[in-house]
PDB file as gemmi writes it, atoms N, CA and C in Angstrom:
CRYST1    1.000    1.000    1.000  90.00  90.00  90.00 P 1                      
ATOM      1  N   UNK A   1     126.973 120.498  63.045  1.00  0.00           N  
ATOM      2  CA  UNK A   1     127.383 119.135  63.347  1.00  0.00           C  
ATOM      3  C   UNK A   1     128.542 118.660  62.475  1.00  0.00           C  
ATOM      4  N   UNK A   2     128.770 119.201  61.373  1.00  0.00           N  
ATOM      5  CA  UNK A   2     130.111 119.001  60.454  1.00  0.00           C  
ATOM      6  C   UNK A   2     131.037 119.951  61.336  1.00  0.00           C  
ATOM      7  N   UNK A   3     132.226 119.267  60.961  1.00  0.00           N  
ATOM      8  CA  UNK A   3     133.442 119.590  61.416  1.00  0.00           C  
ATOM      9  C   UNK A   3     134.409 120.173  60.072  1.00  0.00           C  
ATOM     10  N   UNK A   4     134.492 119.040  59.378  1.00  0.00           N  
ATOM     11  CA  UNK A   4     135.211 119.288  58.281  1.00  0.00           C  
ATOM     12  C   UNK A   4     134.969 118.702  57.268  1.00  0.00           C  
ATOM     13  N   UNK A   5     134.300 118.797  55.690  1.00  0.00           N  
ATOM     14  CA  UNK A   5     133.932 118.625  54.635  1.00  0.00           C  
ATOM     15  C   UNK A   5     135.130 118.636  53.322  1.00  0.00           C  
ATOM     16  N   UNK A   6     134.423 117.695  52.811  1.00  0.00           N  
ATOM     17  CA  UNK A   6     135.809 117.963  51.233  1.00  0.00           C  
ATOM     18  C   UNK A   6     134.433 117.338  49.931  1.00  0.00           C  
ATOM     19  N   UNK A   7     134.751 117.656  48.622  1.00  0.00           N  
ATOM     20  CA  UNK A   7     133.567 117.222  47.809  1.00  0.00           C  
ATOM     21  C   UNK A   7     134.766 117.468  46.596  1.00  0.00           C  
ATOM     22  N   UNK A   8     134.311 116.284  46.204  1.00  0.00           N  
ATOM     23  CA  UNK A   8     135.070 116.102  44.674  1.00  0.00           C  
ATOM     24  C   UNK A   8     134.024 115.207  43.644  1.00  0.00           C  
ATOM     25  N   UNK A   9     134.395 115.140  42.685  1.00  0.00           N  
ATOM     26  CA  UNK A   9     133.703 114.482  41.313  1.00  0.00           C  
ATOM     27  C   UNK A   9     133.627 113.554  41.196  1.00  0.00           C  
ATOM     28  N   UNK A  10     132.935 112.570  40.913  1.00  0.00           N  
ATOM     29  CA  UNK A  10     133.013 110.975  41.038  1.00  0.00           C  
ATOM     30  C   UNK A  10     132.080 110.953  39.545  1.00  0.00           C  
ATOM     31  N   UNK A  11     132.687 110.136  38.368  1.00  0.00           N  
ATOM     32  CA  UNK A  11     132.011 109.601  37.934  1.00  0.00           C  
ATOM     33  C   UNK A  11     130.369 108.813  37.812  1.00  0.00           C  
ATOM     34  N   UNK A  12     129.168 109.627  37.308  1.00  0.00           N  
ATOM     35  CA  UNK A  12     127.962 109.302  37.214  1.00  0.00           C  
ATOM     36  C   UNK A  12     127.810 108.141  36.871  1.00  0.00           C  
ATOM     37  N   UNK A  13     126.419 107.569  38.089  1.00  0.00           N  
ATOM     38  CA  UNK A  13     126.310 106.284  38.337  1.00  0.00           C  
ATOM     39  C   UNK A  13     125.286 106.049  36.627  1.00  0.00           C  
ATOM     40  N   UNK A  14     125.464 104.628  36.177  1.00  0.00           N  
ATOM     41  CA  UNK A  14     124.588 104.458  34.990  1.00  0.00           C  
ATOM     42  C   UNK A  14     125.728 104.607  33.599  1.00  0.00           C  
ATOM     43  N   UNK A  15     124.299 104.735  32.913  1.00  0.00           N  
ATOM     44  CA  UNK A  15     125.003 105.194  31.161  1.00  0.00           C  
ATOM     45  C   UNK A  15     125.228 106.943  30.952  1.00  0.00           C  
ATOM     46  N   UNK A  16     124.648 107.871  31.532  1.00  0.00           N  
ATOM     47  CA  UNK A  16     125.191 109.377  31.851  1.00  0.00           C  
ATOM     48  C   UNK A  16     127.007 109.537  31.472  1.00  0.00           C  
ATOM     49  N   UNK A  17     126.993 110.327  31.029  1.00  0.00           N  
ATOM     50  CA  UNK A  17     127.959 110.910  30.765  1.00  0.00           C  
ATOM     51  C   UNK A  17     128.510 112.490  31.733  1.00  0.00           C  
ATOM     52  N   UNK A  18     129.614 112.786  32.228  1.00  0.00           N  
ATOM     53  CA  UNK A  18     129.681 113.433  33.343  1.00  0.00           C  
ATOM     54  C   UNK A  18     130.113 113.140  34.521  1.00  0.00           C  
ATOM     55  N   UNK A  19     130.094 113.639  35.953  1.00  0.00           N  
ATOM     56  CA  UNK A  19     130.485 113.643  36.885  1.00  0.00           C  
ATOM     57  C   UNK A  19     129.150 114.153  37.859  1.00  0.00           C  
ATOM     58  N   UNK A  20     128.874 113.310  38.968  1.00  0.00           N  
ATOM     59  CA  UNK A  20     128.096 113.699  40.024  1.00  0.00           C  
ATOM     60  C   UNK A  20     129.081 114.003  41.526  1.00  0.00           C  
ATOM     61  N   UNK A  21     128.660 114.777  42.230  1.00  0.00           N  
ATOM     62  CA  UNK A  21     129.077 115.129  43.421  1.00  0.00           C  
ATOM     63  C   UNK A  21     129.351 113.957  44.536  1.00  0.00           C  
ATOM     64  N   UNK A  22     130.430 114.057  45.378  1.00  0.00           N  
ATOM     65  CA  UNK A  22     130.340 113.218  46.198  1.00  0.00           C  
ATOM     66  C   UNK A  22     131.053 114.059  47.879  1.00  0.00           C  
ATOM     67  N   UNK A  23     130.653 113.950  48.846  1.00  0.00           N  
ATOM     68  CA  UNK A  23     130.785 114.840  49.745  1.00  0.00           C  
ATOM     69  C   UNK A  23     131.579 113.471  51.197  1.00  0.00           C  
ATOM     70  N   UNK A  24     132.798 114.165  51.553  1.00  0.00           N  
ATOM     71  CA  UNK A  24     133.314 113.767  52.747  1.00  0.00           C  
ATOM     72  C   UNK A  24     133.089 114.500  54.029  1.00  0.00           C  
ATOM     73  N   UNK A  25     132.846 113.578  55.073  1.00  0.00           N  
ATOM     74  CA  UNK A  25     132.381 114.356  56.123  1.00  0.00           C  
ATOM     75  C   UNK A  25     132.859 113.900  57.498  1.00  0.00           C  
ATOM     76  N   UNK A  26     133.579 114.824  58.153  1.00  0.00           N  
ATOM     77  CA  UNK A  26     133.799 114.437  59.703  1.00  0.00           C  
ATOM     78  C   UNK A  26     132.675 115.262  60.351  1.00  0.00           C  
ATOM     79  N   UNK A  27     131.973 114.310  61.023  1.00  0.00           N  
ATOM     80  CA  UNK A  27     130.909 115.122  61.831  1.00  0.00           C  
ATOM     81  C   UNK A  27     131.381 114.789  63.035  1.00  0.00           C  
ATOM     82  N   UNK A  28     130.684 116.141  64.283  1.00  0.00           N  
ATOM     83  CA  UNK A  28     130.998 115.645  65.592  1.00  0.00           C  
ATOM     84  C   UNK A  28     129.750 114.692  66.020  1.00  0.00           C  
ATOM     85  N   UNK A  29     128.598 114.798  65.501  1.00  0.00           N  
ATOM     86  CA  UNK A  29     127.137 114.004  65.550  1.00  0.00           C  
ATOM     87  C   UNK A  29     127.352 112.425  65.084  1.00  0.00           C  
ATOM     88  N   UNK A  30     127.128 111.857  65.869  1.00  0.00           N  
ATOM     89  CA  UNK A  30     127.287 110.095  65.300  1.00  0.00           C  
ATOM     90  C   UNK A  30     125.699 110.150  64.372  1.00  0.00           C  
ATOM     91  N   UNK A  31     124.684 110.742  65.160  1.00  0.00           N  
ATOM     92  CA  UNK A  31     123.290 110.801  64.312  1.00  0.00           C  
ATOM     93  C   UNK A  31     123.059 111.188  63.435  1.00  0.00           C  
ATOM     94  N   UNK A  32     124.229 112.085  62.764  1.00  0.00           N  
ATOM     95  CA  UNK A  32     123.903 112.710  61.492  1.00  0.00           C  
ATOM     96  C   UNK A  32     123.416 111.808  60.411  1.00  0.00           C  
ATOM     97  N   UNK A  33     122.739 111.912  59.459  1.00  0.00           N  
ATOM     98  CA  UNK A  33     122.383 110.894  58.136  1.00  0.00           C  
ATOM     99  C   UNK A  33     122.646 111.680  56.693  1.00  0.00           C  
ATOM    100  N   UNK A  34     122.658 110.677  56.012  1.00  0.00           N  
ATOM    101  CA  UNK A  34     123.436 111.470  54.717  1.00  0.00           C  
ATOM    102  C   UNK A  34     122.451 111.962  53.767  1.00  0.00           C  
ATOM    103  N   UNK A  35     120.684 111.408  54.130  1.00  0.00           N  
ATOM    104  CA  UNK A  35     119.499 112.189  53.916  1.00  0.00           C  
ATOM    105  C   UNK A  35     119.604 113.974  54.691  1.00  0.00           C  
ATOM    106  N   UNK A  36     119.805 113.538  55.800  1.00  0.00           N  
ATOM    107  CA  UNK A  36     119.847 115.025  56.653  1.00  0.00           C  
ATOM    108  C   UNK A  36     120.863 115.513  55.493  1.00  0.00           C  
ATOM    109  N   UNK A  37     122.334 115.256  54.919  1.00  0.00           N  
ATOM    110  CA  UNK A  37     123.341 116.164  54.617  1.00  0.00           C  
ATOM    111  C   UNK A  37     122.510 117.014  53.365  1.00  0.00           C  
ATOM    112  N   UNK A  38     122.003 115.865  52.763  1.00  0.00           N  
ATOM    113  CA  UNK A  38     121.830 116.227  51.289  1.00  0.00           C  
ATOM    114  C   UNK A  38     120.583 117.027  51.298  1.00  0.00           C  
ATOM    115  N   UNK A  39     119.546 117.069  52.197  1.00  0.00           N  
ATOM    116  CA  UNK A  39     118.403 117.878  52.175  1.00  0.00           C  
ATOM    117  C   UNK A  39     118.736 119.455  52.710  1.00  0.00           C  
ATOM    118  N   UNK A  40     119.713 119.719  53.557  1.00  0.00           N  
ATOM    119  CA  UNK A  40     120.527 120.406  53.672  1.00  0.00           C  
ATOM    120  C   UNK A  40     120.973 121.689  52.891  1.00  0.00           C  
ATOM    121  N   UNK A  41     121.484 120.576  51.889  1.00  0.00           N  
ATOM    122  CA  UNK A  41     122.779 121.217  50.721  1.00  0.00           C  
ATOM    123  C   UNK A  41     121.484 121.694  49.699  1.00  0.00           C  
ATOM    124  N   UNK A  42     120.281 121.145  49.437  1.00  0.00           N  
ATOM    125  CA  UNK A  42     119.389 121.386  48.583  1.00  0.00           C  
ATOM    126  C   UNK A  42     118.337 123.088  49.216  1.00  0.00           C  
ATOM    127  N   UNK A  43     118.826 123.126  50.363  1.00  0.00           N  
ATOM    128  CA  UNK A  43     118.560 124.307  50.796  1.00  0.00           C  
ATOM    129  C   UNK A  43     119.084 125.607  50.187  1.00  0.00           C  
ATOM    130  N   UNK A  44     120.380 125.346  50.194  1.00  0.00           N  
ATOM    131  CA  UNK A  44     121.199 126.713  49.618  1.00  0.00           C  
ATOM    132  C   UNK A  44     122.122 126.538  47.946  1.00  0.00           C  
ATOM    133  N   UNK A  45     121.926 125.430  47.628  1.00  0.00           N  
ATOM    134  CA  UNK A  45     122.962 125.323  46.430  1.00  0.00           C  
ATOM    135  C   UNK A  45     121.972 124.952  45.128  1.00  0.00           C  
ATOM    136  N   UNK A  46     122.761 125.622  43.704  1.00  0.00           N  
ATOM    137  CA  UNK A  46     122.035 124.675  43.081  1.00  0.00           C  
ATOM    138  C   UNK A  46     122.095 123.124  43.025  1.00  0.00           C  
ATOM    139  N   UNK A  47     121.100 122.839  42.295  1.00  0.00           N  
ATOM    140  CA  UNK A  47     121.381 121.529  41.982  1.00  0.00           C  
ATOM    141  C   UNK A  47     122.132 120.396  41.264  1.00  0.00           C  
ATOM    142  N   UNK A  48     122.892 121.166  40.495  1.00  0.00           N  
ATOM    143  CA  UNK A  48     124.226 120.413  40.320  1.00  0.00           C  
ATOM    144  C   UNK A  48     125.376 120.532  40.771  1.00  0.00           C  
ATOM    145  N   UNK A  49     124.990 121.032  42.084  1.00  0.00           N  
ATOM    146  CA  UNK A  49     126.116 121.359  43.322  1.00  0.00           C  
ATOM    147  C   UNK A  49     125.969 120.154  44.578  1.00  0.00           C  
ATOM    148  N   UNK A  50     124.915 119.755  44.569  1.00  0.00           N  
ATOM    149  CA  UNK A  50     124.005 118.983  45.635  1.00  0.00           C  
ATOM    150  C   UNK A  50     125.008 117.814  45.482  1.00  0.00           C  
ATOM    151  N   UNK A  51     125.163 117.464  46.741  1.00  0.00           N  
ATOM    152  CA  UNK A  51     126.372 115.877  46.748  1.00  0.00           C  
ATOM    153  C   UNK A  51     124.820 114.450  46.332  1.00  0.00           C  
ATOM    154  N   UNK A  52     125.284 114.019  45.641  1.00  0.00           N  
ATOM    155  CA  UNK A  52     124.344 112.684  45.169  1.00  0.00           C  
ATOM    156  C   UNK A  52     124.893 111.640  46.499  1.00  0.00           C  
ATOM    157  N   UNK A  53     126.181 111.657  46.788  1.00  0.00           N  
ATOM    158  CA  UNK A  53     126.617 110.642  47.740  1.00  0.00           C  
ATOM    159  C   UNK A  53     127.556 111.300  49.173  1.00  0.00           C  
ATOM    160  N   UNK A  54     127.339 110.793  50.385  1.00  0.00           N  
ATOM    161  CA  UNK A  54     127.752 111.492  51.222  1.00  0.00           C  
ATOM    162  C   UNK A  54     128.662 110.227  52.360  1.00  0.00           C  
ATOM    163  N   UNK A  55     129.614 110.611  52.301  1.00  0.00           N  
ATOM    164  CA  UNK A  55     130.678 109.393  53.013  1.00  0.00           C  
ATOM    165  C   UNK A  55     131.160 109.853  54.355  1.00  0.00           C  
ATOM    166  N   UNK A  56     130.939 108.859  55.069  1.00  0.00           N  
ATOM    167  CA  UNK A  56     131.453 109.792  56.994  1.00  0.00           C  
ATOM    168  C   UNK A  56     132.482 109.378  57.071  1.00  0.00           C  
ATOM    169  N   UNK A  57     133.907 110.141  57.783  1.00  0.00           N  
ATOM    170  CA  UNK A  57     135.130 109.654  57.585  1.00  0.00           C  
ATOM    171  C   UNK A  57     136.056 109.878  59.188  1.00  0.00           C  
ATOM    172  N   UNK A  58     136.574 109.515  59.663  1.00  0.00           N  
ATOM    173  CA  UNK A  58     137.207 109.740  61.125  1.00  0.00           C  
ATOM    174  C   UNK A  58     137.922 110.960  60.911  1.00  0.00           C  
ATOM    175  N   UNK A  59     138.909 110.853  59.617  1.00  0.00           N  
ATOM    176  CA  UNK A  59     139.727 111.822  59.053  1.00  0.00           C  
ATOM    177  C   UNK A  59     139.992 112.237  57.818  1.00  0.00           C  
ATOM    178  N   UNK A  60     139.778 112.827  57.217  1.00  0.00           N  
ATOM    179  CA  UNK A  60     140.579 113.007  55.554  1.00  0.00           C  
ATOM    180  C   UNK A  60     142.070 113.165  55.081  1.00  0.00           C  
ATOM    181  N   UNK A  61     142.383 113.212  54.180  1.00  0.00           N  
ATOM    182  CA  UNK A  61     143.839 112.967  53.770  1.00  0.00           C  
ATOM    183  C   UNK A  61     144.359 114.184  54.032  1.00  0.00           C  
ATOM    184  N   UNK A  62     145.809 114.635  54.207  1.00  0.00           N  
ATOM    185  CA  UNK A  62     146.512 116.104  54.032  1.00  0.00           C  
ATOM    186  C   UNK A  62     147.562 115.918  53.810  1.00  0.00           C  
ATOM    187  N   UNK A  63     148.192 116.848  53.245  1.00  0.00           N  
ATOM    188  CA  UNK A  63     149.618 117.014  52.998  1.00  0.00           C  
ATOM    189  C   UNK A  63     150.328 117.943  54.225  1.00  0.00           C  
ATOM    190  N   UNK A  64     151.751 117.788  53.440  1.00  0.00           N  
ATOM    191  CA  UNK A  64     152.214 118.279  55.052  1.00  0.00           C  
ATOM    192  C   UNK A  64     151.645 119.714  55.569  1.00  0.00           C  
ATOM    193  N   UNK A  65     151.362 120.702  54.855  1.00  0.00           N  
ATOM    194  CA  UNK A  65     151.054 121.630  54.743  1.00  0.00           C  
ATOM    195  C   UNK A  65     149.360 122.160  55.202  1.00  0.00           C  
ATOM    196  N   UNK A  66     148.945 120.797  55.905  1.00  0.00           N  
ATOM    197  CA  UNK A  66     147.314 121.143  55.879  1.00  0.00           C  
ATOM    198  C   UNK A  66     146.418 120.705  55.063  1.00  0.00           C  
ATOM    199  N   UNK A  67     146.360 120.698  53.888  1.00  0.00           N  
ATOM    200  CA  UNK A  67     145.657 121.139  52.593  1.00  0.00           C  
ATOM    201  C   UNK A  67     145.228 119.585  52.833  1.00  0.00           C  
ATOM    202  N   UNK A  68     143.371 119.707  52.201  1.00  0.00           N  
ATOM    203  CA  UNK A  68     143.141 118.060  52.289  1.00  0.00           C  
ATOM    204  C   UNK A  68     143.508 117.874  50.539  1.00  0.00           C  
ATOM    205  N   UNK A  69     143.659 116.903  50.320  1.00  0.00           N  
ATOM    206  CA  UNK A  69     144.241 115.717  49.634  1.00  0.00           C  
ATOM    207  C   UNK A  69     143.031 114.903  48.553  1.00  0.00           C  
ATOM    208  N   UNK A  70     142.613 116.157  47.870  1.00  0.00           N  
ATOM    209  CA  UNK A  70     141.558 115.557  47.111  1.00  0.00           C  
ATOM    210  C   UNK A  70     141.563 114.364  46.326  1.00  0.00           C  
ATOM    211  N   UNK A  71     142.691 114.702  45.438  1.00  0.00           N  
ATOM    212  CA  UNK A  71     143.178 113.491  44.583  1.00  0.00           C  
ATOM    213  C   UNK A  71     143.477 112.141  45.289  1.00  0.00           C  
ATOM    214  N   UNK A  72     143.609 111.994  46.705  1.00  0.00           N  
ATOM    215  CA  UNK A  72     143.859 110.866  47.342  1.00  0.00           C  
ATOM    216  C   UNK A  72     142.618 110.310  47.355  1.00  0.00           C  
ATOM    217  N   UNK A  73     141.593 111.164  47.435  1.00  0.00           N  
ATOM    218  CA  UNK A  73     140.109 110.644  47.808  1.00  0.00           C  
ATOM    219  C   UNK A  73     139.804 110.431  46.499  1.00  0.00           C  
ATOM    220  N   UNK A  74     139.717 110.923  45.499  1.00  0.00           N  
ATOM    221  CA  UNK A  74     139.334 110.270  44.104  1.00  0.00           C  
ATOM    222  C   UNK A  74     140.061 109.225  43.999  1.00  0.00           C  
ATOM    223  N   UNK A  75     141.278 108.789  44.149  1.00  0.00           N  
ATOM    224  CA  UNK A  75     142.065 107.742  44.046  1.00  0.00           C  
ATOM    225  C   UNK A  75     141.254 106.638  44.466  1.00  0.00           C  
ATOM    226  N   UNK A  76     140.764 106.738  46.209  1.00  0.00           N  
ATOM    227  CA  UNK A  76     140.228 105.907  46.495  1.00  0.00           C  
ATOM    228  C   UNK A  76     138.988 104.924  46.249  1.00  0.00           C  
ATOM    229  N   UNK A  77     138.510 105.808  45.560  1.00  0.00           N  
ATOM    230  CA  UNK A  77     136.740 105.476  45.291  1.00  0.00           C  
ATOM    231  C   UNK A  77     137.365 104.850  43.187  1.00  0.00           C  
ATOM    232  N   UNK A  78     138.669 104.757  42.979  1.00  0.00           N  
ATOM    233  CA  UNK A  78     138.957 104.109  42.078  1.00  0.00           C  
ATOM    234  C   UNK A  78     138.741 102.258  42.534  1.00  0.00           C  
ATOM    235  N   UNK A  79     139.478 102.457  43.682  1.00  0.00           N  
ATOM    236  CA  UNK A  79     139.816 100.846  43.774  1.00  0.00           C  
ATOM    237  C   UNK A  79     138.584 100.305  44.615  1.00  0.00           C  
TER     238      UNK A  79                                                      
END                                                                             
């Protein structure tokens, strides 16, 4: 039901020190849930791989070249 995924570092929610996971997602499923993503990801990864937060997106960023645009997406979750 994913199409296309991107996961970058987001600053840990609280007093923690570190970075927790955060996962972008174009799905073709409108039903997908971000419980479904993450129970998922706890199937095959460890656990400090596991996205804590999961964001549905129409599209993700790219450069001209294809490549998604990570730093645009950390940018965003600044402001």
């Amino acid at each position: 039901d994913i199409r296309e995924a991107a996961a970058i570092g987001i600053p840990r929610d609280g007093d923690s020190e570190g970075e927790q996971v955060k996962l972008f997602i174009i799905s073709d499923n409108p039903e997908l849930s971000e419980d479904e993503v993450i129970a998922f990801c706890r199937q095959g990864l460890a656990r400090y791989k596991v996205p804590s937060k999961v964001e549905f997106r129409a599209s993700l960023p790219r450069a001209n070249v294809g490549k998604i645009l990570r730093r645009q997406l950390r940018d965003d979750q600044a402001v």
